[in-house]
Amino acid sequence: MKHSMTSKTLAVATLALLCATGVQAQTAATQGTGVYTELGYSFLRFKDGNTGGLKSFKGNGGMLRGIVGYNAHENLAVEGMVGLGVSGKKSRLGEDFYSAKPKNMFGVFVKPKVALGDSAELYGRLGYASAKFDGDDKRRNGVAWGLGAAYRFTPELSITADYMRYHSKNSAALDGLTLGVNYRF
């Protein structure tokens, strides 16, 4: 019970931070700062070979992912991420229950990037992510990284696609492809 209250407190605090950043972004937009938001859908793949039995668990899941970022330099941004699971395979292996549906996910990243002309951009992400899955008492934390691209339709609006490795420890891994829309203030 205490562990789930900690997760709920962390989720509420992160959402409050993202909302406050969004309000600050609207205020700072007139000053020309590089604040942006991104909303996307992540197609996830989760595998865990440390099930204690003869079989390992593999499953696909889906997540809505929100990012708030700040362009500190034309080639570097910092980001905060929140993800909420919307679907995922569930399965029992022996006495244990496994799910590929994330209950929630949080992350912080640095984002080096390079412009390819006026409309395209390639970027990387490196940081920390923490995920909790339905029916699982523990969080999966660690280094996260990814690569992506964006195509800008207007100075404010672009579409994005990226691959992220959110977790990789021992015999467990969580990764996925996200398609999103980015709005710059």
JSON list of C-alpha atoms in Angstrom, two decimals, residues 34-181:
[
{"chain": "A", "resi": 34, "resn": "GLY", "atom": "CA", "xyz": [12.36, 27.55, -26.95]},
{"chain": "A", "resi": 35, "resn": "VAL", "atom": "CA", "xyz": [9.65, 25.77, -24.98]},
{"chain": "A", "resi": 36, "resn": "TYR", "atom": "CA", "xyz": [7.79, 22.96, -26.74]},
{"chain": "A", "resi": 37, "resn": "THR", "atom": "CA", "xyz": [5.37, 20.13, -26.03]},
{"chain": "A", "resi": 38, "resn": "GLU", "atom": "CA", "xyz": [4.95, 16.79, -27.72]},
{"chain": "A", "resi": 39, "resn": "LEU", "atom": "CA", "xyz": [2.15, 14.26, -27.61]},
{"chain": "A", "resi": 40, "resn": "GLY", "atom": "CA", "xyz": [2.59, 10.82, -29.12]},
{"chain": "A", "resi": 41, "resn": "TYR", "atom": "CA", "xyz": [1.54, 7.20, -29.14]},
{"chain": "A", "resi": 42, "resn": "SER", "atom": "CA", "xyz": [4.19, 4.60, -28.31]},
{"chain": "A", "resi": 43, "resn": "PHE", "atom": "CA", "xyz": [4.13, 1.06, -29.67]},
{"chain": "A", "resi": 44, "resn": "LEU", "atom": "CA", "xyz": [6.02, -0.80, -26.92]},
{"chain": "A", "resi": 45, "resn": "ARG", "atom": "CA", "xyz": [7.75, -4.16, -26.70]},
{"chain": "A", "resi": 46, "resn": "PHE", "atom": "CA", "xyz": [8.52, -5.65, -23.27]},
{"chain": "A", "resi": 47, "resn": "LYS", "atom": "CA", "xyz": [10.40, -8.83, -22.52]},
{"chain": "A", "resi": 48, "resn": "ASP", "atom": "CA", "xyz": [11.49, -10.35, -19.24]},
{"chain": "A", "resi": 49, "resn": "GLY", "atom": "CA", "xyz": [13.59, -13.50, -19.18]},
{"chain": "A", "resi": 50, "resn": "ASN", "atom": "CA", "xyz": [13.91, -13.44, -15.39]},
{"chain": "A", "resi": 51, "resn": "THR", "atom": "CA", "xyz": [10.54, -15.06, -14.70]},
{"chain": "A", "resi": 52, "resn": "GLY", "atom": "CA", "xyz": [11.94, -17.82, -12.48]},
{"chain": "A", "resi": 53, "resn": "GLY", "atom": "CA", "xyz": [10.50, -20.50, -14.73]},
{"chain": "A", "resi": 54, "resn": "LEU", "atom": "CA", "xyz": [11.38, -22.17, -17.97]},
{"chain": "A", "resi": 55, "resn": "LYS", "atom": "CA", "xyz": [9.57, -19.60, -20.10]},
{"chain": "A", "resi": 56, "resn": "SER", "atom": "CA", "xyz": [10.20, -15.91, -20.51]},
{"chain": "A", "resi": 57, "resn": "PHE", "atom": "CA", "xyz": [7.52, -13.25, -20.94]},
{"chain": "A", "resi": 58, "resn": "LYS", "atom": "CA", "xyz": [7.27, -11.22, -24.15]},
{"chain": "A", "resi": 59, "resn": "GLY", "atom": "CA", "xyz": [4.48, -8.81, -24.97]},
{"chain": "A", "resi": 60, "resn": "ASN", "atom": "CA", "xyz": [3.44, -5.68, -26.80]},
{"chain": "A", "resi": 61, "resn": "GLY", "atom": "CA", "xyz": [1.82, -2.64, -25.25]},
{"chain": "A", "resi": 62, "resn": "GLY", "atom": "CA", "xyz": [0.70, 0.87, -26.05]},
{"chain": "A", "resi": 63, "resn": "MET", "atom": "CA", "xyz": [1.26, 4.15, -24.23]},
{"chain": "A", "resi": 64, "resn": "LEU", "atom": "CA", "xyz": [0.31, 7.82, -24.57]},
{"chain": "A", "resi": 65, "resn": "ARG", "atom": "CA", "xyz": [3.48, 9.84, -24.08]},
{"chain": "A", "resi": 66, "resn": "GLY", "atom": "CA", "xyz": [3.70, 13.52, -23.25]},
{"chain": "A", "resi": 67, "resn": "ILE", "atom": "CA", "xyz": [6.91, 15.56, -23.33]},
{"chain": "A", "resi": 68, "resn": "VAL", "atom": "CA", "xyz": [7.66, 19.12, -22.27]},
{"chain": "A", "resi": 69, "resn": "GLY", "atom": "CA", "xyz": [11.01, 20.41, -23.46]},
{"chain": "A", "resi": 70, "resn": "TYR", "atom": "CA", "xyz": [13.16, 23.51, -23.48]},
{"chain": "A", "resi": 71, "resn": "ASN", "atom": "CA", "xyz": [15.58, 24.37, -26.28]},
{"chain": "A", "resi": 72, "resn": "ALA", "atom": "CA", "xyz": [18.61, 25.54, -24.32]},
{"chain": "A", "resi": 73, "resn": "HIS", "atom": "CA", "xyz": [20.61, 25.91, -27.55]},
{"chain": "A", "resi": 74, "resn": "GLU", "atom": "CA", "xyz": [19.88, 25.34, -31.24]},
{"chain": "A", "resi": 75, "resn": "ASN", "atom": "CA", "xyz": [21.57, 21.93, -30.89]},
{"chain": "A", "resi": 76, "resn": "LEU", "atom": "CA", "xyz": [20.52, 20.94, -27.35]},
{"chain": "A", "resi": 77, "resn": "ALA", "atom": "CA", "xyz": [17.26, 20.61, -25.43]},
{"chain": "A", "resi": 78, "resn": "VAL", "atom": "CA", "xyz": [16.21, 19.22, -22.03]},
{"chain": "A", "resi": 79, "resn": "GLU", "atom": "CA", "xyz": [12.97, 17.28, -21.61]},
{"chain": "A", "resi": 80, "resn": "GLY", "atom": "CA", "xyz": [10.58, 15.81, -19.07]},
{"chain": "A", "resi": 81, "resn": "MET", "atom": "CA", "xyz": [8.34, 12.88, -20.02]},
{"chain": "A", "resi": 82, "resn": "VAL", "atom": "CA", "xyz": [5.16, 11.28, -18.67]},
{"chain": "A", "resi": 83, "resn": "GLY", "atom": "CA", "xyz": [3.61, 8.14, -20.14]},
{"chain": "A", "resi": 84, "resn": "LEU", "atom": "CA", "xyz": [0.30, 6.42, -19.39]},
{"chain": "A", "resi": 85, "resn": "GLY", "atom": "CA", "xyz": [-0.39, 2.90, -20.58]},
{"chain": "A", "resi": 86, "resn": "VAL", "atom": "CA", "xyz": [-3.46, 2.25, -22.72]},
{"chain": "A", "resi": 87, "resn": "SER", "atom": "CA", "xyz": [-3.03, -1.40, -23.78]},
{"chain": "A", "resi": 88, "resn": "GLY", "atom": "CA", "xyz": [-0.84, -4.43, -23.33]},
{"chain": "A", "resi": 89, "resn": "LYS", "atom": "CA", "xyz": [-0.53, -8.20, -23.27]},
{"chain": "A", "resi": 90, "resn": "LYS", "atom": "CA", "xyz": [-1.10, -9.85, -19.89]},
{"chain": "A", "resi": 91, "resn": "SER", "atom": "CA", "xyz": [-0.12, -13.37, -18.96]},
{"chain": "A", "resi": 92, "resn": "ARG", "atom": "CA", "xyz": [0.44, -15.76, -16.05]},
{"chain": "A", "resi": 93, "resn": "LEU", "atom": "CA", "xyz": [3.63, -17.80, -15.87]},
{"chain": "A", "resi": 94, "resn": "GLY", "atom": "CA", "xyz": [3.26, -20.21, -12.98]},
{"chain": "A", "resi": 95, "resn": "GLU", "atom": "CA", "xyz": [2.17, -18.24, -9.93]},
{"chain": "A", "resi": 96, "resn": "ASP", "atom": "CA", "xyz": [3.31, -14.86, -11.29]},
{"chain": "A", "resi": 97, "resn": "PHE", "atom": "CA", "xyz": [1.40, -12.30, -13.38]},
{"chain": "A", "resi": 98, "resn": "TYR", "atom": "CA", "xyz": [3.16, -10.35, -16.16]},
{"chain": "A", "resi": 99, "resn": "SER", "atom": "CA", "xyz": [1.95, -7.37, -18.16]},
{"chain": "A", "resi": 100, "resn": "ALA", "atom": "CA", "xyz": [3.33, -5.36, -21.10]},
{"chain": "A", "resi": 101, "resn": "LYS", "atom": "CA", "xyz": [0.91, -2.51, -20.30]},
{"chain": "A", "resi": 102, "resn": "PRO", "atom": "CA", "xyz": [2.76, 0.25, -18.44]},
{"chain": "A", "resi": 103, "resn": "LYS", "atom": "CA", "xyz": [0.74, 1.77, -15.64]},
{"chain": "A", "resi": 104, "resn": "ASN", "atom": "CA", "xyz": [2.90, 4.89, -15.83]},
{"chain": "A", "resi": 105, "resn": "MET", "atom": "CA", "xyz": [6.31, 6.01, -16.95]},
{"chain": "A", "resi": 106, "resn": "PHE", "atom": "CA", "xyz": [8.43, 9.07, -16.14]},
{"chain": "A", "resi": 107, "resn": "GLY", "atom": "CA", "xyz": [11.68, 10.31, -17.61]},
{"chain": "A", "resi": 108, "resn": "VAL", "atom": "CA", "xyz": [14.14, 13.17, -17.95]},
{"chain": "A", "resi": 109, "resn": "PHE", "atom": "CA", "xyz": [16.42, 13.57, -20.96]},
{"chain": "A", "resi": 110, "resn": "VAL", "atom": "CA", "xyz": [19.00, 15.70, -22.71]},
{"chain": "A", "resi": 111, "resn": "LYS", "atom": "CA", "xyz": [18.34, 15.93, -26.43]},
{"chain": "A", "resi": 112, "resn": "PRO", "atom": "CA", "xyz": [21.23, 16.72, -28.78]},
{"chain": "A", "resi": 113, "resn": "LYS", "atom": "CA", "xyz": [19.93, 17.57, -32.25]},
{"chain": "A", "resi": 114, "resn": "VAL", "atom": "CA", "xyz": [20.97, 18.74, -35.70]},
{"chain": "A", "resi": 115, "resn": "ALA", "atom": "CA", "xyz": [18.89, 20.56, -38.33]},
{"chain": "A", "resi": 116, "resn": "LEU", "atom": "CA", "xyz": [18.77, 19.18, -41.86]},
{"chain": "A", "resi": 117, "resn": "GLY", "atom": "CA", "xyz": [17.67, 22.22, -43.83]},
{"chain": "A", "resi": 118, "resn": "ASP", "atom": "CA", "xyz": [14.70, 24.33, -42.77]},
{"chain": "A", "resi": 119, "resn": "SER", "atom": "CA", "xyz": [12.17, 21.55, -42.19]},
{"chain": "A", "resi": 120, "resn": "ALA", "atom": "CA", "xyz": [13.90, 18.40, -40.92]},
{"chain": "A", "resi": 121, "resn": "GLU", "atom": "CA", "xyz": [15.77, 17.55, -37.73]},
{"chain": "A", "resi": 122, "resn": "LEU", "atom": "CA", "xyz": [17.58, 14.47, -36.39]},
{"chain": "A", "resi": 123, "resn": "TYR", "atom": "CA", "xyz": [17.98, 14.01, -32.65]},
{"chain": "A", "resi": 124, "resn": "GLY", "atom": "CA", "xyz": [19.07, 11.70, -29.90]},
{"chain": "A", "resi": 125, "resn": "ARG", "atom": "CA", "xyz": [17.88, 11.34, -26.32]},
{"chain": "A", "resi": 126, "resn": "LEU", "atom": "CA", "xyz": [19.86, 10.26, -23.28]},
{"chain": "A", "resi": 127, "resn": "GLY", "atom": "CA", "xyz": [18.55, 10.25, -19.75]},
{"chain": "A", "resi": 128, "resn": "TYR", "atom": "CA", "xyz": [16.72, 8.33, -17.07]},
{"chain": "A", "resi": 129, "resn": "ALA", "atom": "CA", "xyz": [13.33, 6.57, -17.19]},
{"chain": "A", "resi": 130, "resn": "SER", "atom": "CA", "xyz": [11.19, 4.82, -14.59]},
{"chain": "A", "resi": 131, "resn": "ALA", "atom": "CA", "xyz": [8.32, 2.50, -15.55]},
{"chain": "A", "resi": 132, "resn": "LYS", "atom": "CA", "xyz": [5.69, 0.64, -13.54]},
{"chain": "A", "resi": 133, "resn": "PHE", "atom": "CA", "xyz": [3.57, -2.09, -15.12]},
{"chain": "A", "resi": 134, "resn": "ASP", "atom": "CA", "xyz": [0.04, -3.23, -14.28]},
{"chain": "A", "resi": 135, "resn": "GLY", "atom": "CA", "xyz": [0.12, -5.93, -11.61]},
{"chain": "A", "resi": 136, "resn": "ASP", "atom": "CA", "xyz": [3.83, -5.45, -10.83]},
{"chain": "A", "resi": 137, "resn": "ASP", "atom": "CA", "xyz": [4.97, -4.08, -7.47]},
{"chain": "A", "resi": 138, "resn": "LYS", "atom": "CA", "xyz": [8.38, -2.89, -8.61]},
{"chain": "A", "resi": 139, "resn": "ARG", "atom": "CA", "xyz": [9.47, 0.03, -10.80]},
{"chain": "A", "resi": 140, "resn": "ARG", "atom": "CA", "xyz": [11.93, -0.55, -13.60]},
{"chain": "A", "resi": 141, "resn": "ASN", "atom": "CA", "xyz": [14.46, 2.31, -13.52]},
{"chain": "A", "resi": 142, "resn": "GLY", "atom": "CA", "xyz": [17.60, 3.12, -15.40]},
{"chain": "A", "resi": 143, "resn": "VAL", "atom": "CA", "xyz": [19.40, 4.74, -18.28]},
{"chain": "A", "resi": 144, "resn": "ALA", "atom": "CA", "xyz": [17.22, 5.41, -21.32]},
{"chain": "A", "resi": 145, "resn": "TRP", "atom": "CA", "xyz": [18.29, 6.43, -24.81]},
{"chain": "A", "resi": 146, "resn": "GLY", "atom": "CA", "xyz": [16.84, 6.91, -28.25]},
{"chain": "A", "resi": 147, "resn": "LEU", "atom": "CA", "xyz": [17.07, 8.31, -31.78]},
{"chain": "A", "resi": 148, "resn": "GLY", "atom": "CA", "xyz": [14.46, 10.23, -33.74]},
{"chain": "A", "resi": 149, "resn": "ALA", "atom": "CA", "xyz": [13.52, 12.63, -36.48]},
{"chain": "A", "resi": 150, "resn": "ALA", "atom": "CA", "xyz": [11.11, 15.54, -36.87]},
{"chain": "A", "resi": 151, "resn": "TYR", "atom": "CA", "xyz": [9.59, 17.19, -39.91]},
{"chain": "A", "resi": 152, "resn": "ARG", "atom": "CA", "xyz": [8.34, 20.76, -39.48]},
{"chain": "A", "resi": 153, "resn": "PHE", "atom": "CA", "xyz": [5.20, 21.86, -41.38]},
{"chain": "A", "resi": 154, "resn": "THR", "atom": "CA", "xyz": [5.12, 25.35, -39.84]},
{"chain": "A", "resi": 155, "resn": "PRO", "atom": "CA", "xyz": [7.48, 27.14, -37.45]},
{"chain": "A", "resi": 156, "resn": "GLU", "atom": "CA", "xyz": [5.31, 25.85, -34.58]},
{"chain": "A", "resi": 157, "resn": "LEU", "atom": "CA", "xyz": [4.04, 22.44, -35.73]},
{"chain": "A", "resi": 158, "resn": "SER", "atom": "CA", "xyz": [5.97, 19.28, -36.63]},
{"chain": "A", "resi": 159, "resn": "ILE", "atom": "CA", "xyz": [5.52, 15.52, -36.67]},
{"chain": "A", "resi": 160, "resn": "THR", "atom": "CA", "xyz": [8.00, 13.23, -34.95]},
{"chain": "A", "resi": 161, "resn": "ALA", "atom": "CA", "xyz": [9.06, 9.60, -34.96]},
{"chain": "A", "resi": 162, "resn": "ASP", "atom": "CA", "xyz": [11.54, 8.05, -32.55]},
{"chain": "A", "resi": 163, "resn": "TYR", "atom": "CA", "xyz": [12.83, 4.78, -31.19]},
{"chain": "A", "resi": 164, "resn": "MET", "atom": "CA", "xyz": [13.50, 4.65, -27.44]},
{"chain": "A", "resi": 165, "resn": "ARG", "atom": "CA", "xyz": [15.08, 2.04, -25.18]},
{"chain": "A", "resi": 166, "resn": "TYR", "atom": "CA", "xyz": [13.43, 2.88, -21.86]},
{"chain": "A", "resi": 167, "resn": "HIS", "atom": "CA", "xyz": [14.82, 0.01, -19.81]},
{"chain": "A", "resi": 168, "resn": "SER", "atom": "CA", "xyz": [17.49, -2.65, -20.17]},
{"chain": "A", "resi": 169, "resn": "LYS", "atom": "CA", "xyz": [18.70, -4.50, -17.12]},
{"chain": "A", "resi": 170, "resn": "ASN", "atom": "CA", "xyz": [19.59, -8.14, -16.58]},
{"chain": "A", "resi": 171, "resn": "SER", "atom": "CA", "xyz": [17.26, -10.06, -18.89]},
{"chain": "A", "resi": 172, "resn": "ALA", "atom": "CA", "xyz": [14.46, -7.46, -19.03]},
{"chain": "A", "resi": 173, "resn": "ALA", "atom": "CA", "xyz": [14.05, -4.82, -21.76]},
{"chain": "A", "resi": 174, "resn": "LEU", "atom": "CA", "xyz": [11.45, -2.22, -22.71]},
{"chain": "A", "resi": 175, "resn": "ASP", "atom": "CA", "xyz": [11.64, -0.35, -25.99]},
{"chain": "A", "resi": 176, "resn": "GLY", "atom": "CA", "xyz": [9.33, 1.16, -28.55]},
{"chain": "A", "resi": 177, "resn": "LEU", "atom": "CA", "xyz": [8.55, 3.33, -31.52]},
{"chain": "A", "resi": 178, "resn": "THR", "atom": "CA", "xyz": [6.61, 6.57, -30.97]},
{"chain": "A", "resi": 179, "resn": "LEU", "atom": "CA", "xyz": [4.77, 8.69, -33.52]},
{"chain": "A", "resi": 180, "resn": "GLY", "atom": "CA", "xyz": [3.90, 12.17, -32.31]},
{"chain": "A", "resi": 181, "resn": "VAL", "atom": "CA", "xyz": [3.03, 15.81, -32.88]}
]
